[in-house]
Amino acid sequence: MISYEYPLNERIRTLLRLEDLFVKLAHFAGRDAPQDHHVALQTIFETLEVASRADLKVDLVQELERQRQILMSFRNNPEISEEALAGALYEIEQASTGLLAMAGKIGQYLRENEWLMSIRSRAAIPGGVCQFDLPAYHYWLNRDPDARRRDLDSWMAPMTPIREGLEIVLRLLRASGRPELQVARGGAYQLTMAGRSAQMLRVRVPRADAGVPEISANKSALNIRFMLPETVARPRLAERDVQFELTFCSL
């Protein structure tokens, strides 16, 4: 199955973007080639940009505290494992402590690094980080892979509380809904949202089914159109019935 997630508010949209960036960063930083570490550094710049757009730290702390209070209400419930509950509460408390310990604006330590900011400004120009543009960066890319990786880790380590906090919130969000089997007749699906409250939609489609969902939603209606995947021609509606799983997720 291929999962497609559609956020229904700006806060969840930001968390999903950051999650994607953290996954890419871990992938490319873990490799050895200079080109991989160049992509990792560009991903750090993207992470800095996205994380600075909203009061992310406050939002995460508030949401974690809300989830902690919910979990606390399950104590002494015979249907709930006390061990699992204690583990979840500990994880939330550790993440909250890390977030509260973060001082100043997110990523300010990166903005104060003139060498990194010079690379960031050149990276915004197509082909702007060639060796003749940034010889000091060219030297860094030719250092030992472990030395480069230590630098990448040190630049991202202060953002670890953000990553840990959003991982908990998104995990709880994804676990909050139950998938329902639906059918898009003629490739199109419509649903009235009356009485439904959600912060994110998840659409799961069998990998063998060549249909890409285009999702639009608001407080009153949900529309999904399954398009044939095209890499050359303009995408067309899959004019056939498409079975898929739909999940409404809400914290």
PDB file of C-alpha atoms in Angstrom:
ATOM      1  CA  MET A   1       0.000   0.000   0.000  1.00  0.00           C
ATOM      2  CA  ILE A   2       1.082   3.576  -0.687  1.00  0.00           C
ATOM      3  CA  SER A   3      -0.018   6.159   1.888  1.00  0.00           C
ATOM      4  CA  TYR A   4      -0.912   9.737   0.987  1.00  0.00           C
ATOM      5  CA  GLU A   5      -1.370  12.160   3.877  1.00  0.00           C
ATOM      6  CA  TYR A   6      -3.268  15.416   3.531  1.00  0.00           C
ATOM      7  CA  PRO A   7      -3.047  17.977   6.384  1.00  0.00           C
ATOM      8  CA  LEU A   8      -6.135  20.033   7.124  1.00  0.00           C
ATOM      9  CA  ASN A   9      -4.424  22.893   8.967  1.00  0.00           C
ATOM     10  CA  GLU A  10      -1.162  24.804   8.781  1.00  0.00           C
ATOM     11  CA  ARG A  11       0.279  23.346  11.991  1.00  0.00           C
ATOM     12  CA  ILE A  12       0.057  19.740  10.773  1.00  0.00           C
ATOM     13  CA  ARG A  13       1.344  20.823   7.357  1.00  0.00           C
ATOM     14  CA  THR A  14       4.462  22.243   9.014  1.00  0.00           C
ATOM     15  CA  LEU A  15       5.012  19.104  11.105  1.00  0.00           C
ATOM     16  CA  LEU A  16       4.734  16.840   8.051  1.00  0.00           C
ATOM     17  CA  ARG A  17       7.196  18.977   6.108  1.00  0.00           C
ATOM     18  CA  LEU A  18       9.685  18.902   8.962  1.00  0.00           C
ATOM     19  CA  GLU A  19       9.295  15.142   9.389  1.00  0.00           C
ATOM     20  CA  ASP A  20      10.078  14.662   5.695  1.00  0.00           C
ATOM     21  CA  LEU A  21      13.154  16.880   5.982  1.00  0.00           C
ATOM     22  CA  PHE A  22      14.464  15.078   9.075  1.00  0.00           C
ATOM     23  CA  VAL A  23      14.100  11.702   7.295  1.00  0.00           C
ATOM     24  CA  LYS A  24      16.015  12.980   4.266  1.00  0.00           C
ATOM     25  CA  LEU A  25      18.687  14.518   6.465  1.00  0.00           C
ATOM     26  CA  ALA A  26      19.282  11.252   8.328  1.00  0.00           C
ATOM     27  CA  HIS A  27      19.524   9.382   5.025  1.00  0.00           C
ATOM     28  CA  PHE A  28      22.015  11.663   3.309  1.00  0.00           C
ATOM     29  CA  ALA A  29      24.089  12.437   6.419  1.00  0.00           C
ATOM     30  CA  GLY A  30      24.555   8.712   6.993  1.00  0.00           C
ATOM     31  CA  ARG A  31      26.258   8.231   3.636  1.00  0.00           C
ATOM     32  CA  ASP A  32      29.872   9.042   2.746  1.00  0.00           C
ATOM     33  CA  ALA A  33      29.931  10.779  -0.641  1.00  0.00           C
ATOM     34  CA  PRO A  34      30.537  14.563  -0.749  1.00  0.00           C
ATOM     35  CA  GLN A  35      27.407  14.903  -2.923  1.00  0.00           C
ATOM     36  CA  ASP A  36      25.313  13.233  -0.207  1.00  0.00           C
ATOM     37  CA  HIS A  37      26.640  15.592   2.447  1.00  0.00           C
ATOM     38  CA  HIS A  38      25.982  18.555   0.161  1.00  0.00           C
ATOM     39  CA  VAL A  39      22.328  17.476  -0.056  1.00  0.00           C
ATOM     40  CA  ALA A  40      22.302  16.969   3.738  1.00  0.00           C
ATOM     41  CA  LEU A  41      23.515  20.531   4.267  1.00  0.00           C
ATOM     42  CA  GLN A  42      20.920  21.906   1.863  1.00  0.00           C
ATOM     43  CA  THR A  43      18.311  19.939   3.818  1.00  0.00           C
ATOM     44  CA  ILE A  44      19.504  21.613   7.031  1.00  0.00           C
ATOM     45  CA  PHE A  45      18.896  24.988   5.381  1.00  0.00           C
ATOM     46  CA  GLU A  46      15.385  23.894   4.345  1.00  0.00           C
ATOM     47  CA  THR A  47      14.702  22.639   7.873  1.00  0.00           C
ATOM     48  CA  LEU A  48      15.792  25.971   9.284  1.00  0.00           C
ATOM     49  CA  GLU A  49      13.462  27.798   6.898  1.00  0.00           C
ATOM     50  CA  VAL A  50      10.398  25.664   7.680  1.00  0.00           C
ATOM     51  CA  ALA A  51      10.985  25.558  11.455  1.00  0.00           C
ATOM     52  CA  SER A  52      11.212  29.362  11.588  1.00  0.00           C
ATOM     53  CA  ARG A  53       7.814  30.020  10.037  1.00  0.00           C
ATOM     54  CA  ALA A  54       5.672  29.473  13.128  1.00  0.00           C
ATOM     55  CA  ASP A  55       5.873  29.374  16.907  1.00  0.00           C
ATOM     56  CA  LEU A  56       6.707  25.715  16.583  1.00  0.00           C
ATOM     57  CA  LYS A  57       8.213  25.120  20.001  1.00  0.00           C
ATOM     58  CA  VAL A  58       5.207  26.532  21.884  1.00  0.00           C
ATOM     59  CA  ASP A  59       2.767  24.541  19.731  1.00  0.00           C
ATOM     60  CA  LEU A  60       4.618  21.294  20.373  1.00  0.00           C
ATOM     61  CA  VAL A  61       4.924  21.890  24.128  1.00  0.00           C
ATOM     62  CA  GLN A  62       1.211  22.670  24.397  1.00  0.00           C
ATOM     63  CA  GLU A  63       0.183  19.629  22.370  1.00  0.00           C
ATOM     64  CA  LEU A  64       2.475  17.304  24.334  1.00  0.00           C
ATOM     65  CA  GLU A  65       1.051  18.619  27.609  1.00  0.00           C
ATOM     66  CA  ARG A  66      -2.481  18.054  26.318  1.00  0.00           C
ATOM     67  CA  GLN A  67      -1.623  14.478  25.369  1.00  0.00           C
ATOM     68  CA  ARG A  68       0.041  13.943  28.758  1.00  0.00           C
ATOM     69  CA  GLN A  69      -3.148  15.003  30.526  1.00  0.00           C
ATOM     70  CA  ILE A  70      -5.187  12.622  28.363  1.00  0.00           C
ATOM     71  CA  LEU A  71      -2.864   9.721  29.137  1.00  0.00           C
ATOM     72  CA  MET A  72      -2.898  10.554  32.856  1.00  0.00           C
ATOM     73  CA  SER A  73      -6.659  10.044  32.866  1.00  0.00           C
ATOM     74  CA  PHE A  74      -6.095   6.398  31.837  1.00  0.00           C
ATOM     75  CA  ARG A  75      -4.199   5.540  35.026  1.00  0.00           C
ATOM     76  CA  ASN A  76      -5.689   2.708  37.073  1.00  0.00           C
ATOM     77  CA  ASN A  77      -7.734   1.629  34.052  1.00  0.00           C
ATOM     78  CA  PRO A  78      -7.693  -2.204  34.025  1.00  0.00           C
ATOM     79  CA  GLU A  79      -7.873  -2.231  30.225  1.00  0.00           C
ATOM     80  CA  ILE A  80      -4.690  -0.179  29.886  1.00  0.00           C
ATOM     81  CA  SER A  81      -1.199  -1.566  30.431  1.00  0.00           C
ATOM     82  CA  GLU A  82       0.387   0.443  33.238  1.00  0.00           C
ATOM     83  CA  GLU A  83       3.853  -0.321  31.848  1.00  0.00           C
ATOM     84  CA  ALA A  84       2.965   0.934  28.361  1.00  0.00           C
ATOM     85  CA  LEU A  85       1.260   3.992  29.834  1.00  0.00           C
ATOM     86  CA  ALA A  86       4.285   4.820  32.005  1.00  0.00           C
ATOM     87  CA  GLY A  87       6.559   4.470  28.975  1.00  0.00           C
ATOM     88  CA  ALA A  88       4.425   6.813  26.880  1.00  0.00           C
ATOM     89  CA  LEU A  89       4.246   9.391  29.677  1.00  0.00           C
ATOM     90  CA  TYR A  90       8.005   9.255  30.177  1.00  0.00           C
ATOM     91  CA  GLU A  91       8.609   9.769  26.460  1.00  0.00           C
ATOM     92  CA  ILE A  92       6.307  12.790  26.393  1.00  0.00           C
ATOM     93  CA  GLU A  93       7.860  14.305  29.518  1.00  0.00           C
ATOM     94  CA  GLN A  94      11.383  13.869  28.129  1.00  0.00           C
ATOM     95  CA  ALA A  95      10.401  15.515  24.844  1.00  0.00           C
ATOM     96  CA  SER A  96       8.726  18.421  26.669  1.00  0.00           C
ATOM     97  CA  THR A  97      11.782  18.933  28.871  1.00  0.00           C
ATOM     98  CA  GLY A  98      14.019  19.070  25.806  1.00  0.00           C
ATOM     99  CA  LEU A  99      11.784  21.613  24.078  1.00  0.00           C
ATOM    100  CA  LEU A 100      11.550  23.839  27.152  1.00  0.00           C
ATOM    101  CA  ALA A 101      15.341  23.787  27.450  1.00  0.00           C
ATOM    102  CA  MET A 102      15.729  25.262  23.952  1.00  0.00           C
ATOM    103  CA  ALA A 103      16.727  28.914  24.286  1.00  0.00           C
ATOM    104  CA  GLY A 104      16.123  31.682  21.780  1.00  0.00           C
ATOM    105  CA  LYS A 105      14.802  31.469  18.257  1.00  0.00           C
ATOM    106  CA  ILE A 106      14.918  28.078  16.563  1.00  0.00           C
ATOM    107  CA  GLY A 107      18.139  27.727  14.575  1.00  0.00           C
ATOM    108  CA  GLN A 108      19.609  31.049  15.683  1.00  0.00           C
ATOM    109  CA  TYR A 109      22.980  29.374  16.235  1.00  0.00           C
ATOM    110  CA  LEU A 110      22.987  28.468  12.510  1.00  0.00           C
ATOM    111  CA  ARG A 111      22.180  32.021  11.444  1.00  0.00           C
ATOM    112  CA  GLU A 112      25.120  33.267  13.483  1.00  0.00           C
ATOM    113  CA  ASN A 113      27.510  30.972  11.593  1.00  0.00           C
ATOM    114  CA  GLU A 114      28.804  33.217   8.798  1.00  0.00           C
ATOM    115  CA  TRP A 115      30.400  30.328   6.908  1.00  0.00           C
ATOM    116  CA  LEU A 116      27.116  28.404   6.763  1.00  0.00           C
ATOM    117  CA  MET A 117      25.126  31.491   5.804  1.00  0.00           C
ATOM    118  CA  SER A 118      27.527  32.226   2.942  1.00  0.00           C
ATOM    119  CA  ILE A 119      26.858  28.720   1.602  1.00  0.00           C
ATOM    120  CA  ARG A 120      23.123  29.143   2.123  1.00  0.00           C
ATOM    121  CA  SER A 121      23.033  32.363   0.093  1.00  0.00           C
ATOM    122  CA  ARG A 122      25.032  30.806  -2.754  1.00  0.00           C
ATOM    123  CA  ALA A 123      22.961  27.606  -2.681  1.00  0.00           C
ATOM    124  CA  ALA A 124      19.895  29.669  -3.605  1.00  0.00           C
ATOM    125  CA  ILE A 125      21.561  30.356  -6.981  1.00  0.00           C
ATOM    126  CA  PRO A 126      21.372  27.506  -9.539  1.00  0.00           C
ATOM    127  CA  GLY A 127      24.865  26.018  -9.704  1.00  0.00           C
ATOM    128  CA  GLY A 128      26.046  28.628  -7.210  1.00  0.00           C
ATOM    129  CA  VAL A 129      28.198  26.380  -5.020  1.00  0.00           C
ATOM    130  CA  CYS A 130      30.847  25.343  -7.528  1.00  0.00           C
ATOM    131  CA  GLN A 131      34.407  25.095  -6.236  1.00  0.00           C
ATOM    132  CA  PHE A 132      35.377  28.467  -7.775  1.00  0.00           C
ATOM    133  CA  ASP A 133      32.430  30.132  -5.972  1.00  0.00           C
ATOM    134  CA  LEU A 134      33.131  28.675  -2.527  1.00  0.00           C
ATOM    135  CA  PRO A 135      36.655  27.229  -2.261  1.00  0.00           C
ATOM    136  CA  ALA A 136      36.326  26.834   1.531  1.00  0.00           C
ATOM    137  CA  TYR A 137      33.188  24.754   1.014  1.00  0.00           C
ATOM    138  CA  HIS A 138      34.997  22.721  -1.661  1.00  0.00           C
ATOM    139  CA  TYR A 139      37.691  21.986   0.935  1.00  0.00           C
ATOM    140  CA  TRP A 140      35.041  20.880   3.455  1.00  0.00           C
ATOM    141  CA  LEU A 141      33.466  18.529   0.911  1.00  0.00           C
ATOM    142  CA  ASN A 142      36.885  16.921   0.385  1.00  0.00           C
ATOM    143  CA  ARG A 143      37.466  16.277   4.073  1.00  0.00           C
ATOM    144  CA  ASP A 144      37.129  12.832   5.620  1.00  0.00           C
ATOM    145  CA  PRO A 145      33.465  11.687   5.577  1.00  0.00           C
ATOM    146  CA  ASP A 146      33.449  11.152   9.352  1.00  0.00           C
ATOM    147  CA  ALA A 147      34.686  14.718   9.926  1.00  0.00           C
ATOM    148  CA  ARG A 148      31.915  16.091   7.699  1.00  0.00           C
ATOM    149  CA  ARG A 149      29.370  13.906   9.457  1.00  0.00           C
ATOM    150  CA  ARG A 150      30.465  15.212  12.860  1.00  0.00           C
ATOM    151  CA  ASP A 151      29.876  18.747  11.595  1.00  0.00           C
ATOM    152  CA  LEU A 152      26.443  17.855  10.237  1.00  0.00           C
ATOM    153  CA  ASP A 153      25.512  16.196  13.527  1.00  0.00           C
ATOM    154  CA  SER A 154      26.669  19.209  15.550  1.00  0.00           C
ATOM    155  CA  TRP A 155      24.642  21.582  13.366  1.00  0.00           C
ATOM    156  CA  MET A 156      21.454  19.546  13.744  1.00  0.00           C
ATOM    157  CA  ALA A 157      21.839  18.320  17.345  1.00  0.00           C
ATOM    158  CA  PRO A 158      20.214  21.445  18.893  1.00  0.00           C
ATOM    159  CA  MET A 159      17.074  20.703  16.837  1.00  0.00           C
ATOM    160  CA  THR A 160      16.747  17.177  18.227  1.00  0.00           C
ATOM    161  CA  PRO A 161      13.964  18.207  20.697  1.00  0.00           C
ATOM    162  CA  ILE A 162      11.915  19.504  17.739  1.00  0.00           C
ATOM    163  CA  ARG A 163      12.338  16.212  15.885  1.00  0.00           C
ATOM    164  CA  GLU A 164      11.480  14.128  18.943  1.00  0.00           C
ATOM    165  CA  GLY A 165       8.445  16.247  19.787  1.00  0.00           C
ATOM    166  CA  LEU A 166       6.940  16.173  16.311  1.00  0.00           C
ATOM    167  CA  GLU A 167       7.564  12.418  16.028  1.00  0.00           C
ATOM    168  CA  ILE A 168       5.426  11.834  19.126  1.00  0.00           C
ATOM    169  CA  VAL A 169       2.658  14.174  17.977  1.00  0.00           C
ATOM    170  CA  LEU A 170       2.486  12.695  14.469  1.00  0.00           C
ATOM    171  CA  ARG A 171       2.589   9.130  15.807  1.00  0.00           C
ATOM    172  CA  LEU A 172      -0.367   9.866  18.081  1.00  0.00           C
ATOM    173  CA  LEU A 173      -2.179  11.622  15.242  1.00  0.00           C
ATOM    174  CA  ARG A 174      -1.744   8.692  12.855  1.00  0.00           C
ATOM    175  CA  ALA A 175      -2.889   6.217  15.498  1.00  0.00           C
ATOM    176  CA  SER A 176      -6.034   8.208  16.273  1.00  0.00           C
ATOM    177  CA  GLY A 177      -8.084   7.135  13.253  1.00  0.00           C
ATOM    178  CA  ARG A 178      -9.490   3.895  11.919  1.00  0.00           C
ATOM    179  CA  PRO A 179      -9.168   3.127   8.204  1.00  0.00           C
ATOM    180  CA  GLU A 180     -12.422   2.688   6.294  1.00  0.00           C
ATOM    181  CA  LEU A 181     -12.619   0.925   2.932  1.00  0.00           C
ATOM    182  CA  GLN A 182     -14.080   3.216   0.270  1.00  0.00           C
ATOM    183  CA  VAL A 183     -14.661   3.127  -3.486  1.00  0.00           C
ATOM    184  CA  ALA A 184     -14.150   6.018  -5.874  1.00  0.00           C
ATOM    185  CA  ARG A 185     -16.720   5.458  -8.602  1.00  0.00           C
ATOM    186  CA  GLY A 186     -15.291   6.343 -11.973  1.00  0.00           C
ATOM    187  CA  GLY A 187     -12.167   7.580 -10.227  1.00  0.00           C
ATOM    188  CA  ALA A 188     -13.986  10.254  -8.178  1.00  0.00           C
ATOM    189  CA  TYR A 189     -15.053  10.299  -4.527  1.00  0.00           C
ATOM    190  CA  GLN A 190     -17.060  12.896  -2.614  1.00  0.00           C
ATOM    191  CA  LEU A 191     -18.059  13.058   1.034  1.00  0.00           C
ATOM    192  CA  THR A 192     -19.927  15.606   3.105  1.00  0.00           C
ATOM    193  CA  MET A 193     -17.862  16.481   6.182  1.00  0.00           C
ATOM    194  CA  ALA A 194     -20.864  17.278   8.382  1.00  0.00           C
ATOM    195  CA  GLY A 195     -20.111  16.138  11.921  1.00  0.00           C
ATOM    196  CA  ARG A 196     -16.594  14.954  11.091  1.00  0.00           C
ATOM    197  CA  SER A 197     -13.607  16.590  12.740  1.00  0.00           C
ATOM    198  CA  ALA A 198     -10.111  15.877  11.458  1.00  0.00           C
ATOM    199  CA  GLN A 199      -6.670  17.415  11.316  1.00  0.00           C
ATOM    200  CA  MET A 200      -5.276  15.069   8.697  1.00  0.00           C
ATOM    201  CA  LEU A 201      -6.564  12.600   6.100  1.00  0.00           C
ATOM    202  CA  ARG A 202      -4.779   9.415   5.136  1.00  0.00           C
ATOM    203  CA  VAL A 203      -5.502   7.720   1.829  1.00  0.00           C
ATOM    204  CA  ARG A 204      -3.969   4.300   1.207  1.00  0.00           C
ATOM    205  CA  VAL A 205      -3.987   2.790  -2.262  1.00  0.00           C
ATOM    206  CA  PRO A 206      -2.684  -0.635  -3.335  1.00  0.00           C
ATOM    207  CA  ARG A 207       0.771  -0.212  -4.851  1.00  0.00           C
ATOM    208  CA  ALA A 208      -0.294  -2.182  -7.930  1.00  0.00           C
ATOM    209  CA  ASP A 209      -3.221   0.180  -8.548  1.00  0.00           C
ATOM    210  CA  ALA A 210      -1.981   2.978 -10.780  1.00  0.00           C
ATOM    211  CA  GLY A 211      -4.045   5.769  -9.288  1.00  0.00           C
ATOM    212  CA  VAL A 212      -2.712   8.934  -7.659  1.00  0.00           C
ATOM    213  CA  PRO A 213      -5.201  10.747  -5.381  1.00  0.00           C
ATOM    214  CA  GLU A 214      -5.658  14.491  -5.757  1.00  0.00           C
ATOM    215  CA  ILE A 215      -7.276  15.616  -2.507  1.00  0.00           C
ATOM    216  CA  SER A 216      -9.149  18.797  -1.695  1.00  0.00           C
ATOM    217  CA  ALA A 217     -11.017  19.294   1.556  1.00  0.00           C
ATOM    218  CA  ASN A 218     -12.602  21.954   3.731  1.00  0.00           C
ATOM    219  CA  LYS A 219     -15.012  22.026   6.674  1.00  0.00           C
ATOM    220  CA  SER A 220     -17.972  21.042   4.530  1.00  0.00           C
ATOM    221  CA  ALA A 221     -16.745  18.592   1.877  1.00  0.00           C
ATOM    222  CA  LEU A 222     -14.031  16.174   0.845  1.00  0.00           C
ATOM    223  CA  ASN A 223     -13.200  15.499  -2.798  1.00  0.00           C
ATOM    224  CA  ILE A 224     -10.722  12.915  -4.072  1.00  0.00           C
ATOM    225  CA  ARG A 225      -9.919  12.384  -7.747  1.00  0.00           C
ATOM    226  CA  PHE A 226      -7.708   9.459  -8.735  1.00  0.00           C
ATOM    227  CA  MET A 227      -5.452  10.406 -11.615  1.00  0.00           C
ATOM    228  CA  LEU A 228      -3.431   8.186 -13.913  1.00  0.00           C
ATOM    229  CA  PRO A 229       0.271   8.743 -13.192  1.00  0.00           C
ATOM    230  CA  GLU A 230       1.900  10.527 -16.098  1.00  0.00           C
ATOM    231  CA  THR A 231       5.471  11.762 -16.455  1.00  0.00           C
ATOM    232  CA  VAL A 232       5.065  13.279 -19.926  1.00  0.00           C
ATOM    233  CA  ALA A 233       1.422  13.952 -20.753  1.00  0.00           C
ATOM    234  CA  ARG A 234      -1.059  15.843 -18.614  1.00  0.00           C
ATOM    235  CA  PRO A 235      -2.535  13.607 -15.856  1.00  0.00           C
ATOM    236  CA  ARG A 236      -5.961  12.192 -16.675  1.00  0.00           C
ATOM    237  CA  LEU A 237      -8.768  10.962 -14.461  1.00  0.00           C
ATOM    238  CA  ALA A 238      -8.711   7.195 -13.914  1.00  0.00           C
ATOM    239  CA  GLU A 239     -12.168   6.510 -15.308  1.00  0.00           C
ATOM    240  CA  ARG A 240     -12.690   3.309 -13.341  1.00  0.00           C
ATOM    241  CA  ASP A 241     -13.636   2.297  -9.828  1.00  0.00           C
ATOM    242  CA  VAL A 242     -10.763   2.607  -7.374  1.00  0.00           C
ATOM    243  CA  GLN A 243     -10.761   0.928  -3.958  1.00  0.00           C
ATOM    244  CA  PHE A 244      -8.858   2.728  -1.223  1.00  0.00           C
ATOM    245  CA  GLU A 245      -8.591   3.159   2.537  1.00  0.00           C
ATOM    246  CA  LEU A 246      -9.609   6.477   4.064  1.00  0.00           C
ATOM    247  CA  THR A 247      -8.668   7.506   7.599  1.00  0.00           C
ATOM    248  CA  PHE A 248      -9.682  10.644   9.473  1.00  0.00           C
ATOM    249  CA  CYS A 249      -6.991  11.521  12.019  1.00  0.00           C
ATOM    250  CA  SER A 250      -7.495  13.953  14.878  1.00  0.00           C
ATOM    251  CA  LEU A 251      -5.690  14.595  18.158  1.00  0.00           C
TER     252      LEU A 251
END
